[in-house]
Amino acid sequence: MDEFALIERYFAQRVGARADVRVGIGDDAAVTSFESGYELVVATDTLNEGTHFPAGTPARSLGHRCLAVNLSDLAAMGAEPLWCTLALSLPTGRADWVDAFSTGFVTLANAHGVALIGGDIVRGPLSMTATVHGRVAPGAAILRAGARAGDSIYVTGEVGMAAAGLAVLTGDAPVPRGSALVESFLYPAPRVSEGRALIGIASAMIDLSDGLHADLSRLLRASGVGAHLDADRIQLAAEPVERFGRERALEFALTGGDDYELCFTVPADRDAELRRAAAGWACSITRIGTVRARTEVIWHEGGQPRPVEDTSFRHFEDDGG
Ligand code: ADP
Ligand code: MG
């Protein structure tokens, strides 16, 4: 199949309809109508083989993940996702691979009511870039800057699962079937409805792609504040503790990446509202600490300070200059 047949069969025919898409896949560019009274929110992210996922990662997972990481960025702004585009670079045009990839991508897009409106497919090293467009009410987007001394710090879900899952996938031991760890890495669930529900509640928010400590530190830096954090409060799932022990599971939670959970701050007078909102969520929330005016990020464990290194990956650290 050439690229036109691949696009038609595995993308155009599978995309869910949206009334605001006037021209979708098939013309030189897409045309959408946009209700006045909103602000446009746009995010784009690339996944490269070897950097963001190991060679041999299932195609369906890659389709899911390359959209999920972008939906997670929109979630972290409190935005409602509407449309997306997809640029693919593939070493081969194998129809079974594209079929599985598109199944992962389009299933997640349709689950969130997001329309795939265009893209590109070229031959090259395995790489995929999705761009997601969404909307918020004017001024409502939840930024990284906005945390104030005294705000509580929360995180959704069980952090460290995906990093433990990646360690299982890239380790020597056989990968267990149906492992929740491995599923968390392959099929992260972007917290889109939760992010939207935090408008008017959270003072600042970020999604966790590089690890809880590294990403929370970015939020705090953007806000010009620091934090006291309690590592004992972090909810560790049973599977990483059983497989790797408590200490390594905690290390995955603090410094492991790929969680795509939300980390956010809430002023004291919004706390009751948060509890009410989160009661109906599919994921738990955990209060892990408090924002402080002093710009240090201090973790505690068993009442003692616990040093945490920022081990997050930097693409160009070794290039010199
Ligand atoms: P052009 O040469 O005009 O850029 P393309 O052949 O690249 O056209 O694309 C034809 C149509 O298919 C366009 O609407 C484009 O947005 C869409 N398209 C190409 N690749 C993808 C993809 N991976 N997913 C969705 N739509 C795509
Ligand atoms: Mg064209």
XYZ file of N, CA and C in Angstrom, residues 128-255:
384
model
N 7.180 9.830 15.785
C 5.793 10.279 15.633
C 5.568 11.551 16.432
N 4.900 12.498 15.797
C 4.600 13.788 16.426
C 3.111 14.050 16.299
N 2.438 14.200 17.422
C 1.034 14.604 17.376
C 0.933 16.034 17.894
N -0.035 16.750 17.376
C -0.367 18.095 17.862
C -1.840 18.078 18.234
N -2.158 18.593 19.410
C -3.552 18.625 19.851
C -3.976 20.076 20.037
N -5.196 20.379 19.557
C -5.786 21.699 19.716
C -6.980 21.565 20.657
N -7.087 22.506 21.589
C -8.218 22.476 22.513
C -8.642 23.881 22.874
N -9.551 23.968 23.829
C -10.045 25.305 24.191
C -10.274 25.425 25.693
N -10.197 26.667 26.155
C -10.595 27.016 27.523
C -11.344 28.336 27.473
N -12.121 28.608 28.515
C -12.731 29.928 28.660
C -11.599 30.947 28.827
N -11.806 32.202 28.369
C -10.732 33.200 28.424
C -10.152 33.343 29.828
N -8.823 33.216 29.902
C -8.131 33.417 31.179
C -8.212 32.236 32.128
N -8.905 31.152 31.730
C -9.149 30.051 32.670
C -8.026 29.014 32.697
N -7.141 29.002 31.706
C -6.099 27.970 31.644
C -5.290 27.957 32.943
N -5.000 26.751 33.427
C -4.258 26.609 34.686
C -2.770 26.517 34.353
N -1.999 27.523 34.763
C -0.589 27.621 34.395
C 0.296 26.988 35.468
N 1.600 26.870 35.154
C 2.556 26.398 36.164
C 2.771 27.475 37.220
N 2.808 28.714 36.768
C 2.966 29.834 37.706
C 1.601 30.105 38.318
N 1.509 30.171 39.611
C 0.209 30.409 40.248
C 0.156 29.823 41.641
N 1.127 28.950 41.982
C 1.169 28.372 43.326
C 1.604 29.439 44.328
N 0.944 29.458 45.499
C 1.269 30.431 46.543
C 1.581 29.700 47.835
N 2.427 30.325 48.667
C 2.763 29.743 49.972
C 1.479 29.383 50.714
N 1.438 28.176 51.271
C 0.264 27.720 52.006
C -0.633 26.803 51.195
N -0.528 26.840 49.850
C -1.340 25.934 49.018
C -0.945 24.487 49.289
N -1.917 23.593 49.215
C -1.623 22.161 49.310
C -1.194 21.640 47.948
N -0.330 20.605 47.959
C 0.164 20.001 46.718
C -0.421 18.597 46.584
N -1.023 18.336 45.448
C -1.672 17.045 45.205
C -1.109 16.377 43.954
N -1.259 15.058 43.911
C -0.930 14.313 42.700
C -2.045 13.295 42.467
N -2.378 13.047 41.196
C -3.403 12.045 40.883
C -2.753 10.662 40.740
N -3.543 9.626 40.969
C -3.176 8.252 40.631
C -2.005 7.702 41.420
N -1.376 6.671 40.854
C -0.243 5.990 41.503
C 1.018 6.264 40.699
N 1.870 7.164 41.209
C 3.072 7.525 40.452
C 4.130 6.428 40.585
N 4.982 6.331 39.563
C 6.062 5.345 39.571
C 5.718 4.049 38.864
N 4.448 3.887 38.527
C 4.021 2.650 37.845
C 4.687 2.514 36.475
N 4.642 3.591 35.690
C 5.133 3.507 34.309
C 6.644 3.283 34.274
N 7.385 3.955 35.164
C 8.842 3.773 35.192
C 9.184 2.340 35.587
N 8.435 1.788 36.535
C 8.638 0.382 36.912
C 8.289 -0.513 35.732
N 7.234 -0.152 35.007
C 6.830 -0.926 33.828
C 7.905 -0.914 32.751
N 8.519 0.245 32.544
C 9.601 0.348 31.559
C 10.798 -0.494 32.003
N 11.081 -0.514 33.304
C 12.189 -1.331 33.827
C 11.904 -2.824 33.586
N 10.640 -3.217 33.723
C 10.271 -4.613 33.439
C 10.458 -4.907 31.948
N 9.976 -3.979 31.114
C 10.040 -4.182 29.657
C 11.469 -4.271 29.149
N 12.372 -3.482 29.725
C 13.743 -3.427 29.236
C 14.681 -4.337 30.043
N 14.129 -5.034 31.074
C 14.951 -5.920 31.902
C 15.166 -7.276 31.250
N 15.892 -8.123 31.958
C 16.235 -9.443 31.423
C 15.130 -10.470 31.657
N 14.360 -10.262 32.724
C 13.334 -11.248 33.074
C 12.212 -11.222 32.038
N 11.520 -12.366 31.851
C 10.391 -12.362 30.912
C 9.306 -11.396 31.386
N 8.669 -10.717 30.442
C 7.634 -9.739 30.790
C 6.352 -10.483 31.148
N 5.847 -10.277 32.380
C 4.636 -10.994 32.791
C 3.421 -10.510 31.998
N 2.519 -11.431 31.692
C 1.281 -11.069 30.961
C 0.339 -10.312 31.881
N -0.335 -9.300 31.330
C -1.365 -8.583 32.084
C -0.819 -7.797 33.256
N 0.470 -7.456 33.237
C 1.056 -6.678 34.324
C 0.526 -5.247 34.293
N -0.010 -4.778 35.432
C -0.528 -3.406 35.503
C 0.597 -2.400 35.299
N 1.820 -2.746 35.708
C 2.986 -1.877 35.528
C 3.261 -1.632 34.064
N 3.360 -2.739 33.335
C 3.681 -2.657 31.914
C 2.563 -1.923 31.175
N 1.309 -2.206 31.551
C 0.163 -1.506 30.944
C 0.250 0.004 31.183
N 0.694 0.407 32.377
C 0.797 1.848 32.680
C 1.794 2.525 31.761
N 2.893 1.831 31.436
C 3.854 2.424 30.501
C 3.290 2.432 29.088
N 2.695 1.313 28.663
C 2.252 1.196 27.267
C 0.991 2.016 26.980
N 0.093 2.097 27.990
C -1.215 2.734 27.756
C -1.568 3.724 28.865
N -0.792 4.815 29.007
C -1.110 5.798 30.043
C -2.478 6.433 29.783
N -3.189 6.745 30.868
C -4.520 7.356 30.761
C -4.408 8.843 31.050
N -4.473 9.701 30.019
C -4.380 11.141 30.278
C -5.584 11.605 31.098
N -5.323 12.487 32.075
C -6.358 12.883 33.051
C -7.138 14.089 32.544
N -7.773 13.925 31.389
C -8.404 15.061 30.708
C -9.595 15.620 31.487
N -10.535 14.771 31.894
C -11.723 15.291 32.598
C -11.320 15.848 33.960
N -10.330 15.211 34.595
C -9.876 15.692 35.905
C -9.238 17.080 35.769
N -8.393 17.257 34.745
C -7.764 18.555 34.523
C -8.803 19.649 34.304
N -9.822 19.342 33.520
C -10.868 20.346 33.259
C -11.622 20.692 34.533
N -11.860 19.663 35.366
C -12.618 19.888 36.604
C -11.832 20.742 37.602
N -10.526 20.875 37.397
C -9.694 21.639 38.341
C -9.683 23.136 38.047
N -10.350 23.546 36.946
C -10.468 24.990 36.686
C -11.282 25.625 37.821
N -10.766 26.706 38.367
C -11.435 27.365 39.493
C -11.059 26.765 40.834
N -10.308 25.642 40.819
C -9.878 24.992 42.065
C -8.356 25.051 42.201
N -7.634 24.583 41.175
C -6.165 24.532 41.256
C -5.568 25.907 40.958
N -4.515 26.264 41.687
C -3.825 27.535 41.447
C -2.692 27.370 40.445
N -2.167 26.137 40.308
C -1.108 25.840 39.332
C -1.175 24.349 39.028
N -0.708 23.953 37.833
C -0.774 22.518 37.484
C 0.289 22.190 36.454
N 0.749 20.911 36.484
C 1.697 20.383 35.500
C 1.379 18.905 35.339
N 1.686 18.334 34.178
C 1.534 16.873 34.061
C 2.911 16.238 34.219
N 2.925 14.988 34.660
C 4.172 14.315 35.021
C 4.678 13.480 33.861
N 5.681 14.024 33.145
C 6.310 13.245 32.077
C 7.731 12.855 32.451
N 8.426 13.699 33.227
C 9.837 13.437 33.561
C 10.053 12.967 34.989
N 8.986 12.833 35.756
C 9.115 12.389 37.137
C 8.526 13.418 38.091
N 7.955 12.937 39.195
C 7.260 13.810 40.148
C 8.167 14.927 40.649
N 9.370 14.586 41.096
C 10.240 15.610 41.667
C 10.641 16.656 40.610
N 11.068 16.188 39.440
C 11.543 17.109 38.400
C 10.407 18.016 37.920
N 9.233 17.442 37.669
C 8.138 18.247 37.126
C 7.545 19.180 38.183
N 7.393 18.681 39.405
C 6.898 19.555 40.471
C 7.875 20.706 40.704
N 9.180 20.429 40.625
C 10.173 21.494 40.796
C 10.004 22.572 39.727
N 9.638 22.162 38.500
C 9.393 23.150 37.434
C 8.204 24.043 37.764
N 7.142 23.419 38.267
C 5.950 24.191 38.656
C 6.328 25.206 39.740
N 7.073 24.738 40.728
C 7.427 25.602 41.861
C 8.334 26.738 41.398
N 9.293 26.425 40.517
C 10.191 27.450 39.990
C 9.388 28.499 39.215
N 8.463 28.026 38.372
C 7.645 28.970 37.592
C 6.825 29.869 38.510
N 6.457 29.341 39.676
C 5.639 30.106 40.624
C 6.489 30.935 41.565
N 7.820 30.714 41.548
C 8.711 31.456 42.436
C 8.583 31.057 43.898
N 8.295 29.762 44.140
C 8.112 29.270 45.513
C 8.856 27.948 45.692
N 8.795 27.372 46.887
C 9.366 26.059 47.178
C 8.312 25.178 47.835
N 8.748 24.057 48.436
C 7.756 23.162 49.045
C 8.376 22.268 50.105
N 7.538 21.889 51.063
C 7.825 20.790 51.984
C 6.974 19.613 51.548
N 7.629 18.466 51.327
C 6.914 17.314 50.768
C 7.152 16.092 51.633
N 6.155 15.217 51.661
C 6.207 14.040 52.520
C 6.169 12.782 51.657
N 7.324 12.150 51.491
C 7.411 10.957 50.635
C 6.572 9.797 51.199
N 6.343 9.791 52.530
C 5.551 8.703 53.132
C 4.101 8.732 52.659
N 3.651 9.881 52.185
C 2.237 9.985 51.773
C 2.018 9.465 50.358
N 3.088 9.310 49.587
C 2.944 8.863 48.195
C 2.358 7.455 48.176
N 1.298 7.289 47.404
C 0.653 5.975 47.303
C 1.446 5.104 46.345
N 2.003 4.033 46.871
C 2.711 3.084 46.015
C 1.781 1.912 45.730
N 1.669 1.554 44.456
C 0.847 0.399 44.094
C 1.541 -0.872 44.568
N 0.769 -1.946 44.700
C 1.322 -3.202 45.230
C 2.380 -3.793 44.292
N 2.132 -3.756 42.987
C 3.001 -4.487 42.050
C 4.452 -3.996 42.024
N 4.711 -2.673 41.945
C 6.116 -2.246 41.972
C 6.805 -2.574 43.287
N 6.066 -2.520 44.407
C 6.669 -2.845 45.713
C 7.026 -4.325 45.759
N 6.111 -5.190 45.290
C 6.375 -6.637 45.290
C 7.568 -6.981 44.402
N 7.637 -6.318 43.244
C 8.660 -6.696 42.272
C 10.025 -6.081 42.578
N 10.034 -4.836 43.040
C 11.303 -4.110 43.174
C 11.660 -3.748 44.616
N 10.735 -3.973 45.554
C 10.968 -3.547 46.944
C 10.503 -2.105 47.133
N 10.261 -1.746 48.433
C 9.668 -0.433 48.715
C 10.574 0.726 48.299
N 11.868 0.620 48.599
C 12.777 1.737 48.329
C 12.847 2.056 46.828
N 13.000 0.986 46.011
C 13.115 1.249 44.576
C 11.773 1.725 43.999
N 10.669 1.196 44.547
C 9.338 1.643 44.094
C 9.160 3.129 44.400
N 9.658 3.555 45.573
C 9.567 4.977 45.940
C 10.457 5.826 45.032
N 11.627 5.304 44.707
C 12.534 6.000 43.787
C 11.874 6.155 42.400
N 11.216 5.097 41.928
C 10.463 5.204 40.663
C 9.410 6.315 40.777
N 8.726 6.371 41.924
C 7.650 7.351 42.104
C 8.194 8.776 42.124
N 9.370 8.968 42.720
C 9.916 10.317 42.863
C 10.628 10.787 41.599
N 11.341 9.884 40.936
C 12.202 10.321 39.826
C 11.923 9.613 38.500
